[in-house]
């Protein structure tokens, strides 16, 4: 009998360095695992250095940053700028979402800033988390993109 082998996709799930909220990460981990992803969850308050070294060591297909404390706007921008600067991490597809600012609705300004800083996709409070697996699929992987896959 022929079996179709779907290559597993690995996601590195993290938050930003200032953010101690945990259940957002637990929720997204379960959601992505249900959708067939293998998830490495770095937990709360992750230093930028650890995100970068984890991308280099684990070589995930994509990065998901979840942050709800309102500092994602600044911490996320700083993090993705570093990721896009380092040759070993710069091509990883990256999504950020949650509650990104301190004034409720994230608004177009924050999304534009984070896209400009280097994220491929920015989700705000209005984004249904159930759309995340589809958003990741739409991004593809760096291997598929033929970038930085060596
Ligand atoms: C529990 C909690 C805490 C706990 C966290 C304990 C823990 N171990 O997790 C404690 C007490 C530590 C805490 C601290 C703080 N908190 Co708090 N906390 C909450 C609370 C009540 C619930 C969060 C929660 O667990 N939700 C359950 C999870 C499953 O849902 P979620 O976090 O909303 O995530 C969902 C979505 O955001 C979305 N999502 C998240 N990430 C992503 C990513 C992508 C890509 C996508 C698509 C979707 C997505 O999907 C998730 C599932 O639906 C919220 C208020 C609330 N009712 O939401 C405030 C809240 C998040 N906290 C807030 C604040 C301000 C703080 C503090 C700054 C308070 C203070 N002055 O000290 C500190 C920050 C600490 C820090 N360093 O980060 C604010 C953030 C305000 C903002 N962003 O504008 C909130 C919204 C409360 C409020 N209304 O003001 N908090």
mmCIF file of C-alpha atoms and ligand atoms in Angstrom:
data_model
loop_
_atom_site.group_PDB
_atom_site.id
_atom_site.type_symbol
_atom_site.label_atom_id
_atom_site.label_comp_id
_atom_site.label_asym_id
_atom_site.label_seq_id
_atom_site.Cartn_x
_atom_site.Cartn_y
_atom_site.Cartn_z
ATOM 1 C CA UNK A 1 0.000 0.000 0.000
ATOM 2 C CA UNK A 2 1.321 3.435 -0.864
ATOM 3 C CA UNK A 3 1.515 5.911 1.955
ATOM 4 C CA UNK A 4 1.848 9.602 1.435
ATOM 5 C CA UNK A 5 4.593 10.984 3.623
ATOM 6 C CA UNK A 6 4.085 14.609 4.435
ATOM 7 C CA UNK A 7 7.353 16.165 5.595
ATOM 8 C CA UNK A 8 6.930 17.460 9.120
ATOM 9 C CA UNK A 9 7.112 21.175 9.576
ATOM 10 C CA UNK A 10 8.826 22.543 12.602
ATOM 11 C CA UNK A 11 7.820 25.791 14.223
ATOM 12 C CA UNK A 12 9.830 27.706 16.775
ATOM 13 C CA UNK A 13 7.332 29.359 19.139
ATOM 14 C CA UNK A 14 8.497 32.175 21.351
ATOM 15 C CA UNK A 15 7.552 35.391 23.015
ATOM 16 C CA UNK A 16 9.587 38.553 23.503
ATOM 17 C CA UNK A 17 12.084 39.189 26.286
ATOM 18 C CA UNK A 18 9.786 41.285 28.495
ATOM 19 C CA UNK A 19 6.700 39.067 28.260
ATOM 20 C CA UNK A 20 5.924 36.645 31.108
ATOM 21 C CA UNK A 21 2.499 35.512 29.819
ATOM 22 C CA UNK A 22 2.395 31.773 29.278
ATOM 23 C CA UNK A 23 -1.084 30.559 28.325
ATOM 24 C CA UNK A 24 -0.940 32.218 24.925
ATOM 25 C CA UNK A 25 2.070 30.023 24.202
ATOM 26 C CA UNK A 26 0.378 26.883 25.531
ATOM 27 C CA UNK A 27 -2.715 27.606 23.441
ATOM 28 C CA UNK A 28 -0.754 28.204 20.234
ATOM 29 C CA UNK A 29 1.417 25.149 20.799
ATOM 30 C CA UNK A 30 -1.662 22.915 21.064
ATOM 31 C CA UNK A 31 -3.297 24.609 18.081
ATOM 32 C CA UNK A 32 -0.244 24.101 15.884
ATOM 33 C CA UNK A 33 0.326 20.524 17.055
ATOM 34 C CA UNK A 34 -3.279 19.714 16.186
ATOM 35 C CA UNK A 35 -2.567 21.066 12.711
ATOM 36 C CA UNK A 36 0.408 18.692 12.379
ATOM 37 C CA UNK A 37 3.290 20.957 13.272
ATOM 38 C CA UNK A 38 6.178 19.992 15.499
ATOM 39 C CA UNK A 39 6.510 22.876 17.950
ATOM 40 C CA UNK A 40 9.482 24.007 20.007
ATOM 41 C CA UNK A 41 8.104 26.359 22.671
ATOM 42 C CA UNK A 42 10.789 28.526 24.275
ATOM 43 C CA UNK A 43 8.418 29.689 27.048
ATOM 44 C CA UNK A 44 8.101 33.157 28.618
ATOM 45 C CA UNK A 45 10.620 36.040 28.803
ATOM 46 C CA UNK A 46 12.921 34.762 26.074
ATOM 47 C CA UNK A 47 16.120 36.762 25.562
ATOM 48 C CA UNK A 48 16.769 37.749 21.943
ATOM 49 C CA UNK A 49 20.037 35.781 22.003
ATOM 50 C CA UNK A 50 18.162 32.568 22.833
ATOM 51 C CA UNK A 51 15.746 33.040 19.931
ATOM 52 C CA UNK A 52 18.646 33.535 17.535
ATOM 53 C CA UNK A 53 20.658 30.591 18.853
ATOM 54 C CA UNK A 54 17.548 28.370 18.756
ATOM 55 C CA UNK A 55 16.897 29.232 15.105
ATOM 56 C CA UNK A 56 20.488 28.357 14.289
ATOM 57 C CA UNK A 57 20.493 25.136 16.308
ATOM 58 C CA UNK A 58 16.999 23.794 15.535
ATOM 59 C CA UNK A 59 16.629 25.146 11.986
ATOM 60 C CA UNK A 60 12.821 25.390 12.202
ATOM 61 C CA UNK A 61 10.717 26.046 9.110
ATOM 62 C CA UNK A 62 9.138 29.115 10.652
ATOM 63 C CA UNK A 63 9.140 31.389 13.688
ATOM 64 C CA UNK A 64 5.962 32.377 15.540
ATOM 65 C CA UNK A 65 6.234 35.194 18.075
ATOM 66 C CA UNK A 66 3.286 35.545 20.459
ATOM 67 C CA UNK A 67 3.180 38.501 22.801
ATOM 68 C CA UNK A 68 0.341 39.999 24.819
ATOM 69 C CA UNK A 69 1.867 42.356 27.408
ATOM 70 C CA UNK A 70 1.797 45.339 25.044
ATOM 71 C CA UNK A 71 5.549 45.585 24.465
ATOM 72 C CA UNK A 72 5.575 43.484 21.305
ATOM 73 C CA UNK A 73 5.696 46.646 19.257
ATOM 74 C CA UNK A 74 9.186 47.506 20.543
ATOM 75 C CA UNK A 75 10.572 44.142 21.622
ATOM 76 C CA UNK A 76 9.301 42.404 18.497
ATOM 77 C CA UNK A 77 10.807 45.033 16.209
ATOM 78 C CA UNK A 78 14.176 44.781 17.946
ATOM 79 C CA UNK A 79 14.105 40.978 17.777
ATOM 80 C CA UNK A 80 13.230 40.695 14.094
ATOM 81 C CA UNK A 81 15.826 43.317 13.122
ATOM 82 C CA UNK A 82 18.497 41.172 14.762
ATOM 83 C CA UNK A 83 17.133 38.023 13.094
ATOM 84 C CA UNK A 84 17.172 39.717 9.674
ATOM 85 C CA UNK A 85 20.735 40.954 10.247
ATOM 86 C CA UNK A 86 22.369 37.619 11.140
ATOM 87 C CA UNK A 87 23.309 35.510 8.079
ATOM 88 C CA UNK A 88 22.310 32.234 9.796
ATOM 89 C CA UNK A 89 18.804 33.409 10.743
ATOM 90 C CA UNK A 90 17.862 36.111 8.262
ATOM 91 C CA UNK A 91 15.645 34.095 5.896
ATOM 92 C CA UNK A 92 13.371 32.361 8.395
ATOM 93 C CA UNK A 93 9.674 33.029 7.702
ATOM 94 C CA UNK A 94 8.380 34.914 10.751
ATOM 95 C CA UNK A 95 4.932 35.789 12.108
ATOM 96 C CA UNK A 96 4.124 37.920 15.147
ATOM 97 C CA UNK A 97 0.755 38.257 16.838
ATOM 98 C CA UNK A 98 -1.215 38.778 20.024
ATOM 99 C CA UNK A 99 -1.745 42.111 21.773
ATOM 100 C CA UNK A 100 1.069 44.116 20.308
ATOM 101 C CA UNK A 101 0.541 47.551 21.822
ATOM 102 C CA UNK A 102 -0.651 49.082 25.051
ATOM 103 C CA UNK A 103 -3.648 50.897 23.604
ATOM 104 C CA UNK A 104 -5.958 47.993 22.842
ATOM 105 C CA UNK A 105 -6.446 47.577 19.128
ATOM 106 C CA UNK A 106 -3.069 47.198 17.514
ATOM 107 C CA UNK A 107 -3.979 49.461 14.608
ATOM 108 C CA UNK A 108 -2.360 49.799 11.222
ATOM 109 C CA UNK A 109 0.611 51.754 12.580
ATOM 110 C CA UNK A 110 1.975 48.902 14.660
ATOM 111 C CA UNK A 111 1.445 46.326 11.917
ATOM 112 C CA UNK A 112 3.253 48.545 9.420
ATOM 113 C CA UNK A 113 6.144 49.086 11.818
ATOM 114 C CA UNK A 114 6.579 45.386 12.477
ATOM 115 C CA UNK A 115 6.330 44.490 8.786
ATOM 116 C CA UNK A 116 8.864 47.197 8.044
ATOM 117 C CA UNK A 117 11.174 45.814 10.744
ATOM 118 C CA UNK A 118 11.146 42.412 9.016
ATOM 119 C CA UNK A 119 8.169 40.239 9.965
ATOM 120 C CA UNK A 120 6.467 38.514 7.031
ATOM 121 C CA UNK A 121 3.024 38.549 8.670
ATOM 122 C CA UNK A 122 1.591 40.568 11.558
ATOM 123 C CA UNK A 123 -1.577 39.400 13.326
ATOM 124 C CA UNK A 124 -3.388 41.711 15.709
ATOM 125 C CA UNK A 125 -6.108 41.201 18.307
ATOM 126 C CA UNK A 126 -8.716 40.818 15.592
ATOM 127 C CA UNK A 127 -6.965 37.863 13.964
ATOM 128 C CA UNK A 128 -8.650 34.536 14.630
ATOM 129 C CA UNK A 129 -5.850 32.263 15.947
ATOM 130 C CA UNK A 130 -7.366 29.388 13.981
ATOM 131 C CA UNK A 131 -6.049 31.061 10.837
ATOM 132 C CA UNK A 132 -2.435 30.629 12.000
ATOM 133 C CA UNK A 133 -1.758 27.211 10.388
ATOM 134 C CA UNK A 134 -3.006 28.576 7.073
ATOM 135 C CA UNK A 135 -0.883 31.687 7.398
ATOM 136 C CA UNK A 136 2.184 29.527 8.036
ATOM 137 C CA UNK A 137 1.432 27.357 5.020
ATOM 138 C CA UNK A 138 1.087 30.471 2.877
ATOM 139 C CA UNK A 139 4.535 31.621 3.962
ATOM 140 C CA UNK A 140 6.185 28.371 2.892
ATOM 141 C CA UNK A 141 9.521 27.358 4.348
ATOM 142 C CA UNK A 142 12.960 28.770 3.832
ATOM 143 C CA UNK A 143 13.925 25.482 2.200
ATOM 144 C CA UNK A 144 11.078 25.871 -0.295
ATOM 145 C CA UNK A 145 12.103 29.442 -0.848
ATOM 146 C CA UNK A 146 15.634 28.228 -1.528
ATOM 147 C CA UNK A 147 17.039 30.763 0.860
ATOM 148 C CA UNK A 148 19.416 30.179 3.736
ATOM 149 C CA UNK A 149 18.745 26.468 3.640
ATOM 150 C CA UNK A 150 22.379 25.397 3.594
HETATM 151 C C1 LIG B 1 -3.067 35.895 33.304
HETATM 152 C C2 LIG B 1 -2.576 37.282 32.989
HETATM 153 C C3 LIG B 1 -1.376 37.681 33.571
HETATM 154 C C4 LIG B 1 -0.511 36.766 34.423
HETATM 155 C C5 LIG B 1 0.260 35.837 33.461
HETATM 156 C C6 LIG B 1 0.554 34.486 34.156
HETATM 157 C C7 LIG B 1 1.112 33.498 33.185
HETATM 158 N N1 LIG B 1 1.980 32.650 33.680
HETATM 159 O O1 LIG B 1 0.773 33.459 32.014
HETATM 160 C C8 LIG B 1 0.383 37.792 35.182
HETATM 161 C C9 LIG B 1 -0.254 38.152 36.490
HETATM 162 C C10 LIG B 1 1.843 37.370 35.421
HETATM 163 C C11 LIG B 1 0.301 39.005 34.253
HETATM 164 C C12 LIG B 1 1.211 40.037 34.285
HETATM 165 C C13 LIG B 1 1.087 41.196 33.514
HETATM 166 N N2 LIG B 1 0.061 41.511 32.701
HETATM 167 CO CO1 LIG B 1 -1.319 40.260 32.184
HETATM 168 N N3 LIG B 1 -2.918 39.341 31.825
HETATM 169 C C14 LIG B 1 -3.321 38.155 32.149
HETATM 170 C C15 LIG B 1 -4.754 37.940 31.574
HETATM 171 C C16 LIG B 1 -5.746 38.122 32.726
HETATM 172 C C17 LIG B 1 -5.019 36.615 30.898
HETATM 173 C C18 LIG B 1 -3.973 36.194 29.869
HETATM 174 C C19 LIG B 1 -4.212 34.745 29.467
HETATM 175 O O2 LIG B 1 -3.615 33.831 30.044
HETATM 176 N N4 LIG B 1 -5.088 34.527 28.454
HETATM 177 C C20 LIG B 1 -5.358 33.208 27.918
HETATM 178 C C21 LIG B 1 -4.611 33.044 26.566
HETATM 179 C C22 LIG B 1 -4.916 31.643 26.011
HETATM 180 O O3 LIG B 1 -5.145 34.014 25.685
HETATM 181 P P1 LIG B 1 -4.316 35.286 25.161
HETATM 182 O O4 LIG B 1 -3.128 35.516 26.026
HETATM 183 O O5 LIG B 1 -5.256 36.423 24.979
HETATM 184 O O6 LIG B 1 -3.813 34.819 23.744
HETATM 185 C C23 LIG B 1 -4.784 34.672 22.716
HETATM 186 C C24 LIG B 1 -4.739 35.766 21.674
HETATM 187 O O7 LIG B 1 -4.023 36.917 22.123
HETATM 188 C C25 LIG B 1 -4.142 35.119 20.467
HETATM 189 N N5 LIG B 1 -2.721 35.242 20.233
HETATM 190 C C26 LIG B 1 -1.718 35.417 21.125
HETATM 191 N N6 LIG B 1 -0.540 35.402 20.491
HETATM 192 C C27 LIG B 1 -0.791 35.222 19.168
HETATM 193 C C28 LIG B 1 0.072 35.090 18.090
HETATM 194 C C29 LIG B 1 -0.462 34.889 16.815
HETATM 195 C C30 LIG B 1 0.462 34.759 15.642
HETATM 196 C C31 LIG B 1 -1.873 34.795 16.654
HETATM 197 C C32 LIG B 1 -2.464 34.556 15.302
HETATM 198 C C33 LIG B 1 -2.734 34.910 17.748
HETATM 199 C C34 LIG B 1 -2.177 35.108 18.990
HETATM 200 O O8 LIG B 1 -4.401 33.751 20.589
HETATM 201 C C35 LIG B 1 -4.519 33.390 21.972
HETATM 202 C C36 LIG B 1 -5.681 32.424 22.095
HETATM 203 O O9 LIG B 1 -6.882 33.031 21.698
HETATM 204 C C37 LIG B 1 -4.839 39.115 30.508
HETATM 205 C C38 LIG B 1 -6.242 39.718 30.316
HETATM 206 C C39 LIG B 1 -7.130 38.828 29.490
HETATM 207 N N7 LIG B 1 -8.291 38.559 29.991
HETATM 208 O O10 LIG B 1 -6.724 38.384 28.403
HETATM 209 C C40 LIG B 1 -3.857 40.137 31.091
HETATM 210 C C41 LIG B 1 -3.128 41.063 30.152
HETATM 211 C C42 LIG B 1 -2.591 40.298 28.959
HETATM 212 N N8 LIG B 1 -2.029 41.522 30.982
HETATM 213 C C43 LIG B 1 -1.742 42.776 30.814
HETATM 214 C C44 LIG B 1 -0.731 43.489 31.488
HETATM 215 C C45 LIG B 1 -0.654 44.982 31.248
HETATM 216 C C46 LIG B 1 0.142 42.838 32.372
HETATM 217 C C47 LIG B 1 1.261 43.483 33.165
HETATM 218 C C48 LIG B 1 2.089 44.549 32.433
HETATM 219 C C49 LIG B 1 0.631 44.043 34.442
HETATM 220 C C50 LIG B 1 1.585 44.812 35.347
HETATM 221 N N9 LIG B 1 1.408 46.127 35.354
HETATM 222 O O11 LIG B 1 2.447 44.225 35.956
HETATM 223 C C51 LIG B 1 2.110 42.277 33.548
HETATM 224 C C52 LIG B 1 3.175 42.003 32.459
HETATM 225 C C53 LIG B 1 4.167 40.991 32.931
HETATM 226 C C54 LIG B 1 5.172 40.748 31.837
HETATM 227 N N10 LIG B 1 6.437 40.926 32.174
HETATM 228 O O12 LIG B 1 4.811 40.405 30.721
HETATM 229 C C55 LIG B 1 -2.648 43.419 29.784
HETATM 230 C C56 LIG B 1 -1.950 43.683 28.449
HETATM 231 C C57 LIG B 1 -2.463 45.004 27.892
HETATM 232 C C58 LIG B 1 -2.095 45.276 26.461
HETATM 233 N N11 LIG B 1 -1.391 44.434 25.732
HETATM 234 O O13 LIG B 1 -2.543 46.292 25.993
HETATM 235 C C59 LIG B 1 -3.846 42.412 29.745
HETATM 236 C C60 LIG B 1 -4.572 42.332 28.387
HETATM 237 C C61 LIG B 1 -4.840 42.876 30.844
HETATM 238 C C62 LIG B 1 -5.497 44.189 30.518
HETATM 239 N N12 LIG B 1 -6.699 44.176 29.973
HETATM 240 O O14 LIG B 1 -4.928 45.232 30.728
HETATM 241 N N13 LIG B 1 -0.775 38.913 33.439
#
